[in-house]
Coordinates of C-alpha atoms in Angstrom, one line a residue:
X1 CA -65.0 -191.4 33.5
X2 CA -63.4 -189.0 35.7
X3 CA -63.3 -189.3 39.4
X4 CA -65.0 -185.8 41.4
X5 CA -64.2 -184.9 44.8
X6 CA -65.5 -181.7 46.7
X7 CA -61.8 -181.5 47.8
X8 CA -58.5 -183.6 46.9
X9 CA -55.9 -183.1 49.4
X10 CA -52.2 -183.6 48.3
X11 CA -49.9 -185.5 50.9
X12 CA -50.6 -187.7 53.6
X13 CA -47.8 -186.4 55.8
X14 CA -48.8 -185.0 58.8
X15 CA -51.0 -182.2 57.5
X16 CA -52.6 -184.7 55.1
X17 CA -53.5 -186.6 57.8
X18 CA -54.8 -184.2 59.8
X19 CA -56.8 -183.0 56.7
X20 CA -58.7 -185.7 56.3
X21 CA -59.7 -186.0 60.0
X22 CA -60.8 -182.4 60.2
X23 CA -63.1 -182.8 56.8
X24 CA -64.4 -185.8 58.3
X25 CA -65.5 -184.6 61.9
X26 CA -66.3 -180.8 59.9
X27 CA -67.7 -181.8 56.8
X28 CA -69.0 -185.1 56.9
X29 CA -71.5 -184.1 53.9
X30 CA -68.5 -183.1 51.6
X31 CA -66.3 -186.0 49.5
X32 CA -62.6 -186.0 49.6
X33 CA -59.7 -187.8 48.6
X34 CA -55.6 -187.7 49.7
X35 CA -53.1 -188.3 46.6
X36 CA -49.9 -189.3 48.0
X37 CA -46.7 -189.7 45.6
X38 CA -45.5 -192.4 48.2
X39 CA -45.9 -195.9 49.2
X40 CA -46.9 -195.1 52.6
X41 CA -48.2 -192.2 55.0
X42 CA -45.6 -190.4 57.4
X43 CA -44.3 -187.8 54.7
X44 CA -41.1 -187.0 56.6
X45 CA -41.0 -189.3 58.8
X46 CA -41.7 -191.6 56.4
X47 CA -38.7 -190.3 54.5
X48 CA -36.1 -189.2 56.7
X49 CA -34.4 -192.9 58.0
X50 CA -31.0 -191.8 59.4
X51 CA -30.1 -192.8 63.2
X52 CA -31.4 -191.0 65.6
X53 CA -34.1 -189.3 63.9
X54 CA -36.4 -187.5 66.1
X55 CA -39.2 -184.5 66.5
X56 CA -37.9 -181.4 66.6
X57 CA -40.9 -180.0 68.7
X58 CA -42.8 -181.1 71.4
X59 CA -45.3 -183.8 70.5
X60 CA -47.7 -181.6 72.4
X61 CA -48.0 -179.3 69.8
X62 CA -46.5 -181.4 66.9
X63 CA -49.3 -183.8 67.4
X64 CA -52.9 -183.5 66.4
X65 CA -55.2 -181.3 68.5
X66 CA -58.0 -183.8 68.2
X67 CA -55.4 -186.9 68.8
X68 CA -53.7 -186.7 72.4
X69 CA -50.0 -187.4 72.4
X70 CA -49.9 -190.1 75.7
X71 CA -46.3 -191.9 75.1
X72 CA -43.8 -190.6 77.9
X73 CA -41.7 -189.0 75.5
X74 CA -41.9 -185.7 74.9
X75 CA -39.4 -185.2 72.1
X76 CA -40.2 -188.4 70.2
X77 CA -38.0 -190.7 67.9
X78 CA -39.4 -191.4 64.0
X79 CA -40.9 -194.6 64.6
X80 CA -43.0 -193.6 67.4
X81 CA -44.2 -190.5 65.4
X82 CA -45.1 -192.9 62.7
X83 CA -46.9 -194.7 64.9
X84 CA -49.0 -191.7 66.1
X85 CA -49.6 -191.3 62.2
X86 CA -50.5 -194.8 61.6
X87 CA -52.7 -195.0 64.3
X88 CA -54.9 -192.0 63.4
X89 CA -55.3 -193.0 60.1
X90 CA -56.5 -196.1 61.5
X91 CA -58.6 -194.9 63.9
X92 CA -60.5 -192.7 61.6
X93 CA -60.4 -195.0 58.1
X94 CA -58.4 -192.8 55.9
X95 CA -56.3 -195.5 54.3
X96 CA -60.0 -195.7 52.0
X97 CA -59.2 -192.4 50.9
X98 CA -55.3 -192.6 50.1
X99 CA -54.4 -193.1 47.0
X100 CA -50.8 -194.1 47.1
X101 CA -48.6 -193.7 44.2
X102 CA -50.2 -191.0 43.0
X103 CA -47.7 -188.3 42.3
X104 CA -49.2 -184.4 41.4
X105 CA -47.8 -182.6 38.3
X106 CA -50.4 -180.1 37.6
X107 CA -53.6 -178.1 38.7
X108 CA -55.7 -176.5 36.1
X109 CA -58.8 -174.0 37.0
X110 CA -61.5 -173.5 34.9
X111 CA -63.7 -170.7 35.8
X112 CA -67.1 -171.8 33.8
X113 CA -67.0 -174.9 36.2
X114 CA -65.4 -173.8 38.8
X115 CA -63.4 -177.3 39.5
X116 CA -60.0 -178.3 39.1
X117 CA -58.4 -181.0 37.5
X118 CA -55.5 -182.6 38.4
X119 CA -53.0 -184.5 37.3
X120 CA -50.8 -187.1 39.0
X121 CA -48.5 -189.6 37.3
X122 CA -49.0 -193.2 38.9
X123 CA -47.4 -196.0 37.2
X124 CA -45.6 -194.1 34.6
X125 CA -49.1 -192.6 33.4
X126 CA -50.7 -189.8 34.0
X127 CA -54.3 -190.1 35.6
X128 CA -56.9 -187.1 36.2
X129 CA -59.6 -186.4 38.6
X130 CA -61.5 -183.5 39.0
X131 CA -62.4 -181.3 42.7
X132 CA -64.1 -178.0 43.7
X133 CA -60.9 -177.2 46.1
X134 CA -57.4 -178.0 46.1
X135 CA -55.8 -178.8 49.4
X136 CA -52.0 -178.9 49.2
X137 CA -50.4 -180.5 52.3
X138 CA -47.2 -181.3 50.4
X139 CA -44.5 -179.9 52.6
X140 CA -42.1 -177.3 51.3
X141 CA -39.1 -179.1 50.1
X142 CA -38.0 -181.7 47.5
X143 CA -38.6 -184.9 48.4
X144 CA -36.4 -186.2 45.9
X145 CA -33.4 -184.5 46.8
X146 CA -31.7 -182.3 49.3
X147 CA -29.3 -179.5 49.3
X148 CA -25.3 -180.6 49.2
X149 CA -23.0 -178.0 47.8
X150 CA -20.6 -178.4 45.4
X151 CA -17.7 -179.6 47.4
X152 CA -13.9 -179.3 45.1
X153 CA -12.2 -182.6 45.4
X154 CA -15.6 -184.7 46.4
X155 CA -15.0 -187.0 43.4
X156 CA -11.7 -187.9 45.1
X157 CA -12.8 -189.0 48.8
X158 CA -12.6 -193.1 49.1
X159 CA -14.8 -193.3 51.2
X160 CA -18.7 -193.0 51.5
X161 CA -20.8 -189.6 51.3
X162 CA -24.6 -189.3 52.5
X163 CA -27.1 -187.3 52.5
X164 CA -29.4 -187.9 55.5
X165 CA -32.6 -187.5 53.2
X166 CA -31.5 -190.9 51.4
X167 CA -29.8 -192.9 54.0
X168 CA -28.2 -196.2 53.3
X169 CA -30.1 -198.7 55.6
X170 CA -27.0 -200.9 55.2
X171 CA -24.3 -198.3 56.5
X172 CA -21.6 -199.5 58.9
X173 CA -20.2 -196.6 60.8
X174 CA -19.2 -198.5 64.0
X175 CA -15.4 -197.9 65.0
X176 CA -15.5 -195.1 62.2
X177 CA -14.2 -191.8 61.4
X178 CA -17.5 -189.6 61.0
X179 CA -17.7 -185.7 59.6
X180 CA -20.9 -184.6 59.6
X181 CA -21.3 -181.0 57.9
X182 CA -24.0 -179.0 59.1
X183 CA -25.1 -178.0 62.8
X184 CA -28.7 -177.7 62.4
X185 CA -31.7 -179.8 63.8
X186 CA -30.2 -183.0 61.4
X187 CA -26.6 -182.8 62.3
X188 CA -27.8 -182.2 66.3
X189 CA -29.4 -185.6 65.9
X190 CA -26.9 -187.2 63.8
X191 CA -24.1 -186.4 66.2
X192 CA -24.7 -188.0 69.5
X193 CA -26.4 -191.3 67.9
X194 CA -23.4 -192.3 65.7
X195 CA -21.1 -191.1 68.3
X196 CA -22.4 -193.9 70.6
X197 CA -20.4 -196.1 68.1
X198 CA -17.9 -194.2 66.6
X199 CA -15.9 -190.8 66.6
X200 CA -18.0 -187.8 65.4
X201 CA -17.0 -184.5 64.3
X202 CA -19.6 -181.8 63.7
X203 CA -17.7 -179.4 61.1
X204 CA -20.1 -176.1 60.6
X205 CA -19.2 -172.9 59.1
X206 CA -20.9 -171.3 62.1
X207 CA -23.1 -171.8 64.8
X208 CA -26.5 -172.6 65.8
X209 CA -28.4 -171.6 69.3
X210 CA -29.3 -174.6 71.1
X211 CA -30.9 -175.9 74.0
X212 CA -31.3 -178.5 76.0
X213 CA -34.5 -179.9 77.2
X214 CA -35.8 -183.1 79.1
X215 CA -36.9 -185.5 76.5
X216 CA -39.9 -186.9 79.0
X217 CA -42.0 -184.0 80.2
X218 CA -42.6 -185.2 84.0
X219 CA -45.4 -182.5 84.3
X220 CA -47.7 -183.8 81.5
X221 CA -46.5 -187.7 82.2
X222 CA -48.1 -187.0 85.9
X223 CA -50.9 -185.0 85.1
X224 CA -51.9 -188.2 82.3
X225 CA -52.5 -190.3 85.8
X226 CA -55.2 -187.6 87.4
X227 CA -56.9 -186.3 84.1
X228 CA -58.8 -187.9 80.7
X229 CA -55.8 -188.2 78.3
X230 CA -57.1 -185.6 76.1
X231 CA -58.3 -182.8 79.0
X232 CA -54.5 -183.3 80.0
X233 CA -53.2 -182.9 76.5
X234 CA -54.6 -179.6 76.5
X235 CA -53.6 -177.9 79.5
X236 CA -49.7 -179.2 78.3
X237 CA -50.0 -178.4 74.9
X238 CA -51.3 -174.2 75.9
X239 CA -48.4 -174.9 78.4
X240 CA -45.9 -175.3 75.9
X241 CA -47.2 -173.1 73.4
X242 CA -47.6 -170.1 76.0
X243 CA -43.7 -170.5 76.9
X244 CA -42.7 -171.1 72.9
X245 CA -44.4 -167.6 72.2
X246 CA -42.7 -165.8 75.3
X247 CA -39.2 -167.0 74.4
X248 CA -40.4 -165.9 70.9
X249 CA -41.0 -162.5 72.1
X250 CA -38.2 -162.3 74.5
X251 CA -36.1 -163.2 71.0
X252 CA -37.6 -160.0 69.7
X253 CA -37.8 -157.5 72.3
X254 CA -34.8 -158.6 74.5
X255 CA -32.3 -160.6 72.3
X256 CA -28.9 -160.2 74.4
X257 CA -30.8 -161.8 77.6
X258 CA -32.0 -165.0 76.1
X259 CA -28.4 -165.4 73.9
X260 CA -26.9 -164.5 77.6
X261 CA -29.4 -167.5 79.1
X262 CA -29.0 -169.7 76.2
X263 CA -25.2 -169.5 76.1
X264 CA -24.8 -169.7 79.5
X265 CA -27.0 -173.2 79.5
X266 CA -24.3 -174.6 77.0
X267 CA -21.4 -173.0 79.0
X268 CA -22.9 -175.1 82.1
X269 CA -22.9 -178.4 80.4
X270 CA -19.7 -178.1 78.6
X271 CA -18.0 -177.0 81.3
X272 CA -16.0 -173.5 82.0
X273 CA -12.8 -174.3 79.7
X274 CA -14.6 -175.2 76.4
X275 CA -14.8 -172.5 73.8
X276 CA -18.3 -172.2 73.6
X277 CA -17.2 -168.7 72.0
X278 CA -16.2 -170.2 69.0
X279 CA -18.5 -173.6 68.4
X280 CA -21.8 -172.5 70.0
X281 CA -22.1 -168.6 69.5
X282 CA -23.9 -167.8 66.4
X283 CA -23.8 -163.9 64.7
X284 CA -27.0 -163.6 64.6
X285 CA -30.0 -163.1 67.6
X286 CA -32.2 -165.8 68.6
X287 CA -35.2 -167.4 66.3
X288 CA -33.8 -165.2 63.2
X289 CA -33.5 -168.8 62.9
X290 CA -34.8 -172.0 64.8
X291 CA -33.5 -172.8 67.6
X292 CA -32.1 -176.7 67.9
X293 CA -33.3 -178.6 70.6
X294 CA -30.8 -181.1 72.2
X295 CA -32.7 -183.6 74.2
X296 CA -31.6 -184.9 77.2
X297 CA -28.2 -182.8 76.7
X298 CA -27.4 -185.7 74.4
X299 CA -25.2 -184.1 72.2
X300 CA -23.5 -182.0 75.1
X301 CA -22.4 -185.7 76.8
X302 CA -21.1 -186.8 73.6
X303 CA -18.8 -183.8 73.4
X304 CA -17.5 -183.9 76.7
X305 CA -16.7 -186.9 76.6
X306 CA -14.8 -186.9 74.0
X307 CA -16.8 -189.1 71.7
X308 CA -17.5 -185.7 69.5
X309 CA -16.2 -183.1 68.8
X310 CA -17.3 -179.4 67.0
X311 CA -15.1 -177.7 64.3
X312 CA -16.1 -174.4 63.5
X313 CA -14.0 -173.7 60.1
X314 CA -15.2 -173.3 56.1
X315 CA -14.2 -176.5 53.6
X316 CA -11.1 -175.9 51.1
X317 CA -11.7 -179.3 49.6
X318 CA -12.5 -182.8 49.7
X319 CA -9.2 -184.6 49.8
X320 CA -8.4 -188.9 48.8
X321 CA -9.0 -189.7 53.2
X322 CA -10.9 -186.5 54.3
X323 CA -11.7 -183.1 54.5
X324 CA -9.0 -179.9 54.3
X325 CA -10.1 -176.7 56.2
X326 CA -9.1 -173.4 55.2
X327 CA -7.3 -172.9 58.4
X328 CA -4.7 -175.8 56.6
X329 CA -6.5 -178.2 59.1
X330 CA -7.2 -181.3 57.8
X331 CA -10.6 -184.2 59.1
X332 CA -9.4 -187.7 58.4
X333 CA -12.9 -189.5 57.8
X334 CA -14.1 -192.7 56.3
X335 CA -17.6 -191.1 56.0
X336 CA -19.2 -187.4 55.5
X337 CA -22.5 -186.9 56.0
X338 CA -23.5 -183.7 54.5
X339 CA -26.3 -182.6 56.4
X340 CA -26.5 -179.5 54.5
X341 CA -30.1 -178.8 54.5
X342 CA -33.3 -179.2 52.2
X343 CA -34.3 -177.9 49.0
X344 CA -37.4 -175.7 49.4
X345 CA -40.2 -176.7 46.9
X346 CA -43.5 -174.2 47.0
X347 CA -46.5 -176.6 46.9
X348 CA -44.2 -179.6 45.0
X349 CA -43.5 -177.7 42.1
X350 CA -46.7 -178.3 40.7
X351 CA -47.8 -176.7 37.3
X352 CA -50.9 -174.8 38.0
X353 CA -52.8 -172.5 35.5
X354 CA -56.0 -170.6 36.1
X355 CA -58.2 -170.9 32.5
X356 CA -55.5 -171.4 30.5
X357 CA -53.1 -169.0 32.1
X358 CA -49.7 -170.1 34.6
X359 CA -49.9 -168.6 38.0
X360 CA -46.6 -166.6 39.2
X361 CA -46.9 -167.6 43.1
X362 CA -44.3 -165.3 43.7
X363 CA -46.7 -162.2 42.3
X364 CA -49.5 -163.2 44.2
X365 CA -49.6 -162.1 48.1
X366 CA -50.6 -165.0 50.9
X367 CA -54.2 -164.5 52.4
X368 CA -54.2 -165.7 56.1
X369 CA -50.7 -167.6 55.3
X370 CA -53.1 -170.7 53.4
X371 CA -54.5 -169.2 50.1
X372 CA -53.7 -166.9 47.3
X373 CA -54.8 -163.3 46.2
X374 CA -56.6 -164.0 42.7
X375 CA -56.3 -167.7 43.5
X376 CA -59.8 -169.4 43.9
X377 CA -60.6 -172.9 45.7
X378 CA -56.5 -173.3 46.9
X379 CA -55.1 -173.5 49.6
X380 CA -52.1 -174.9 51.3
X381 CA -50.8 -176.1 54.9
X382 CA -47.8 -174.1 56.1
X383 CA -46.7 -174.6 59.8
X384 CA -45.1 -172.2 62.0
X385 CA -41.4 -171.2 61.8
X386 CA -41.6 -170.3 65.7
X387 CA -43.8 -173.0 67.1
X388 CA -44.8 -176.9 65.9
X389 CA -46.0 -177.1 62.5
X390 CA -49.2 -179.1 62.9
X391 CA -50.3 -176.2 65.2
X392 CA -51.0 -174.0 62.1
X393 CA -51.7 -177.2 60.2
X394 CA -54.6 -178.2 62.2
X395 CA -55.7 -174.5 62.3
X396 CA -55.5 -174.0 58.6
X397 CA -57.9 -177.4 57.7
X398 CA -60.6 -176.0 60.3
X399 CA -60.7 -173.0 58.8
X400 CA -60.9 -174.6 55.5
X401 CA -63.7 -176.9 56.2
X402 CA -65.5 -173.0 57.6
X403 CA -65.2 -171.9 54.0
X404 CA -66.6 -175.4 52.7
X405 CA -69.6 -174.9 55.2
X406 CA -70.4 -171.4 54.5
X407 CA -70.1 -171.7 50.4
X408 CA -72.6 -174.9 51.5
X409 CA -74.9 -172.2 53.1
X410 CA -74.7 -169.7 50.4
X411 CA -75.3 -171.1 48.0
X412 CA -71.8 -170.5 46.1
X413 CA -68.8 -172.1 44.6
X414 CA -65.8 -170.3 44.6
X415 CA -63.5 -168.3 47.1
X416 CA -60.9 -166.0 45.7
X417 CA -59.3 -163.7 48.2
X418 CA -59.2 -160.5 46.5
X419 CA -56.5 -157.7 46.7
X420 CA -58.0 -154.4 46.3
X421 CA -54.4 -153.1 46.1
X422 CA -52.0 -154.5 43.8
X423 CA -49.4 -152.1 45.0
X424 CA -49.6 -152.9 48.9
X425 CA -46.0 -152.9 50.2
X426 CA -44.3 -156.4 50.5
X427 CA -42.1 -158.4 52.7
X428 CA -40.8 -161.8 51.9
X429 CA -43.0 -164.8 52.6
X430 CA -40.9 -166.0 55.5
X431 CA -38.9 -163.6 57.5
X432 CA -35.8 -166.3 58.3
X433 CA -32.5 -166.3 57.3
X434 CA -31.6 -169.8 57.4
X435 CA -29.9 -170.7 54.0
X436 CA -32.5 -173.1 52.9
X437 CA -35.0 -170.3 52.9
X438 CA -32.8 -167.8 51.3
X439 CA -32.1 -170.2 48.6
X440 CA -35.5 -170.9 47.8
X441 CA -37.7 -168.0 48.9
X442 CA -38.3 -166.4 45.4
X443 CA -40.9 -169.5 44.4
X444 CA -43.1 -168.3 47.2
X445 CA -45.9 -165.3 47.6
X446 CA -45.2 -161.9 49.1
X447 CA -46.9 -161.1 52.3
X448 CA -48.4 -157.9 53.2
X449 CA -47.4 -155.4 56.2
X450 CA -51.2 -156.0 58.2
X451 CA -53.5 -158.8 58.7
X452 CA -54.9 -160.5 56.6
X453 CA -52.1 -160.8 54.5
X454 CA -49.5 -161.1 56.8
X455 CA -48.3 -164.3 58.6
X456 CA -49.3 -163.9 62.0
X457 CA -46.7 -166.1 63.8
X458 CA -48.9 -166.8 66.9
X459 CA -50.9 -169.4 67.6
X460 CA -53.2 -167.8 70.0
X461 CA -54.1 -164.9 67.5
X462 CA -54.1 -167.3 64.8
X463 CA -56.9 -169.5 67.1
X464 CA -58.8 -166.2 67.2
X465 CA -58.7 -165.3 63.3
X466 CA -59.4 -168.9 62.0
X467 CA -62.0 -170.4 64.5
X468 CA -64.0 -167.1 65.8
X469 CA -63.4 -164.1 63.3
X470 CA -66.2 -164.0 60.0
X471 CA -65.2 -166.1 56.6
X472 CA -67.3 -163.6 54.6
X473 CA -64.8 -160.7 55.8
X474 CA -64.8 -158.7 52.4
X475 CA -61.7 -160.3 51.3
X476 CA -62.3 -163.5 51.0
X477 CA -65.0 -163.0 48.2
X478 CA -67.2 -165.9 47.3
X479 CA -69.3 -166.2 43.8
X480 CA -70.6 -168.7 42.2
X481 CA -69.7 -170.3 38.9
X482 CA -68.5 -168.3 36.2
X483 CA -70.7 -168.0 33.1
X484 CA -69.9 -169.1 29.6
X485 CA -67.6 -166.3 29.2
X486 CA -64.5 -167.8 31.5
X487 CA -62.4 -165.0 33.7
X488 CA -59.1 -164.8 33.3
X489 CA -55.9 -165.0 35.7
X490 CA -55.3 -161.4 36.6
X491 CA -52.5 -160.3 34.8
X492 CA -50.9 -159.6 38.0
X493 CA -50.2 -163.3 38.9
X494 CA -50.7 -164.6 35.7
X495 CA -46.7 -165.9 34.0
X496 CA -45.0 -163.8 32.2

């Protein structure tokens, strides 16, 4: 017999985890399960194993708004995050609800019941359960596979070439010649760790803005011995989120101050004779992509003293002992770690057909950044591209368990936010031109030019939209089960 759920949540990264908290403490009434393709929680940081790794964002806002952050780093290392993770599943029994091994292929919708079912593969076989609403907290990239460009000559290099998503536990780069490839939040970590051991060079095509920030915050690590742990959580974590939207802004409306502030940072801890010009000024303005936090001016020590170094030059080709650059300058390396990015993957690839009928994400447009126009009962978790992800994560699964408790109240059994007009003007999904997003923005929706189907980027107004404003606000249209007579994908997101 098939297994029924009133929601199934896919993933028990971060969002997963957070998913199944919010459900409980929301909707404690309502059954759920979390499919998880993996043997363990942690999604990412479950994944990622290369030296070093670390949070990109503040644990303030990165962690759980029900769940203080109280270690005394701020910017915290993988183990310590998986720890956090470990801990709140603990705390709140969801290893009961995990399947593990369970990896999603497809999502079918059938409108006379209004339930999914879904398939996942576990031991070779596939396996179905059924669920009035689909929850995807999947990420956005592959997990099985990240981005490495095709390199002429790589077949020839002698020695060893990594990808940081599958790092070799047994790798021995002490007293080594490293080339990393890449200057993004990986390749900032990467650096300064196997530089402690051996010589690093960060070769990049061009920059990335950085800046450095303690990795303890003494504020919030003093205000922890005055205050209840969580009533001081919250005044750090509006802290930090007030100050990420005003550099945000200040990105926007003022773009030659901050690059003036945020060069000028680097200039200071390099010293006046290095070419920050060349290595560390990017051509484009702040937060048109992220900006890379270097903790504890790590990565800057490294550099100046002399245990890394930045090349700022394109590949020609892999040669037998290295790297040649176009400028005829040629890396000697006994390793290359091409941390060259992620492959984005719009809710895991999964097949997902409404009655019969394949959805097109990219024809549908994005309702409140989580669900789909002409989509019912699915929704996803999408962080922030300015700000921590599990902000919008946790903000997303309280909304969602809203909708739960208002179809409760009414009676009804689908939602299905509904676009009056299939011509509305479009912008892309993600407004970011990072190369991982360019590559793989066509697999996700459009947005819209107003609220709600834009992406509002801010936390604060997000808090006021998900938490306060009305579910039942004429877009987000609720029914209840179709009759016999099933209703078709609209033939603007149905496949062609």
């Amino acid at each position: 017999m098939t297994e029924h759920f009133d929601m199934i949540v896919v993933g028990a990264g971060i969002s997963g985890i957070g998913a199944g908290v919010h459900l409980q403490k929301h909707c404690p009434d309502r059954s759920y399960m979390i499919l998880e393709g993996r043997p363990n929680i942690g999604g990412t940081w479950d994944l990622f194993r290369y030296p070093g790794i670390r949070s990109d964002s503040d644990m303030y806002t990165l962690g759980f708004n029900f769940k203080p952050w109280t270690d005394q780093k701020a910017i915290a290392d993988g183990d310590s995050i998986l720890r956090y993770l470990d801990e709140t599943a603990r705390e709140y029994g969801l290893y009961e609800k995990i399947r593990f091994g369970h990896h999603v292929e497809a999502a079918a919708w059938d409108s006379r019941t209004a339930r999914w079912t879904v398939t996942a593969r576990t031991d070779g076989k596939p396996v179905q359960f059924t669920c009035n609403f689909l929850y995807m907290c999947s990420g956005y990239y592959r997990y099985d596979a990240g981005y490495t460009p095709q390199f002429e000559g790589a077949e020839n290099f002698r020695g060893r070439i990594i990808h940081p998503q599958h790092w070799p536990q047994d790798l021995d780069y002490a007293g080594k010649r490293v080339v990393v490839i890449g200057s993004g939040a990986t390749a900032v970590t990467l650096v300064p760790e196997m530089a402690k051991t051996a010589h690093v060079t960060m070769l990049q095509r061009s920059p990335t803005y950085m800046v450095s920030r303690p990795a303890e915050d003494r504020f919030a690590n003093w205000l922890r011995r005055w205050l209840p742990p969580m009533l001081a959580y919250n005044i750090v974590r509006w802290r930090n989120v007030a100050l990420q939207q005003w550099v945000f802004r200040l990105a926007r409306s003022k773009p030659e101050k901050l690059k003036k502030k945020l060069l000028g940072g680097v200039q200071d801890l390099l010293g006046p004779d290095y070419d920050v010009k060349t290595h560390f000024t990017p051509t484009y303005n702040p937060w048109e992509q992220r900006l890379c936090l270097v903790p504890d001016h790590d990565l800057f020590d490294a550099i100046r003293e002399g245990r890394a170094e930045v090349a700022t030059d394109h590949i020609d080709r892999f040669t037998q002992t290295g790297i040649l650059l176009k400028s005829g300058k040629t890396l000697e390396a006994d390793i290359i770690v091409t941390a060259t990015g992620l492959e984005l993957l719009f809710m895991a690839g999964i097949d997902v057909t409404l009655d019969g009928r394949k959805v097109a994400f990219p024809k549908t447009y994005g309702y409140k950044g989580i669900m789909f126009s002409g989509v019912p009962n699915l929704a996803v978790a999408f962080g922030y591209t300015n700000a921590s992800w599990t902000l919008k994560a946790d903000l997303t699964s309280e909304y969602l368990c809203r909708v739960l408790n208002h179809m409760t109240e009414t009676g009804t059994d689908v939602a299905t936010p509904t676009l009056d007009d299939p011509a509305m003007e479009s912008e892309p999904w993600i407004d970011f031109s990072s190369g991982y997003f360019k590559r793989g923005l066509h697999q996700f929706p459009k947005q819209g030019k107003a609220l709600p189907w834009r992406l509002n980027q801010n936390y604060a107004g997000d808090v006021k939209m998900f938490r306060h404003a009305p579910v039942d606000d004429g877009v987000l249209r609720f029914s209840k089960a179709a009759d016999a007579t099933a209703q078709r994908a609209p033939e603007a997101i149905a496949a062609e």
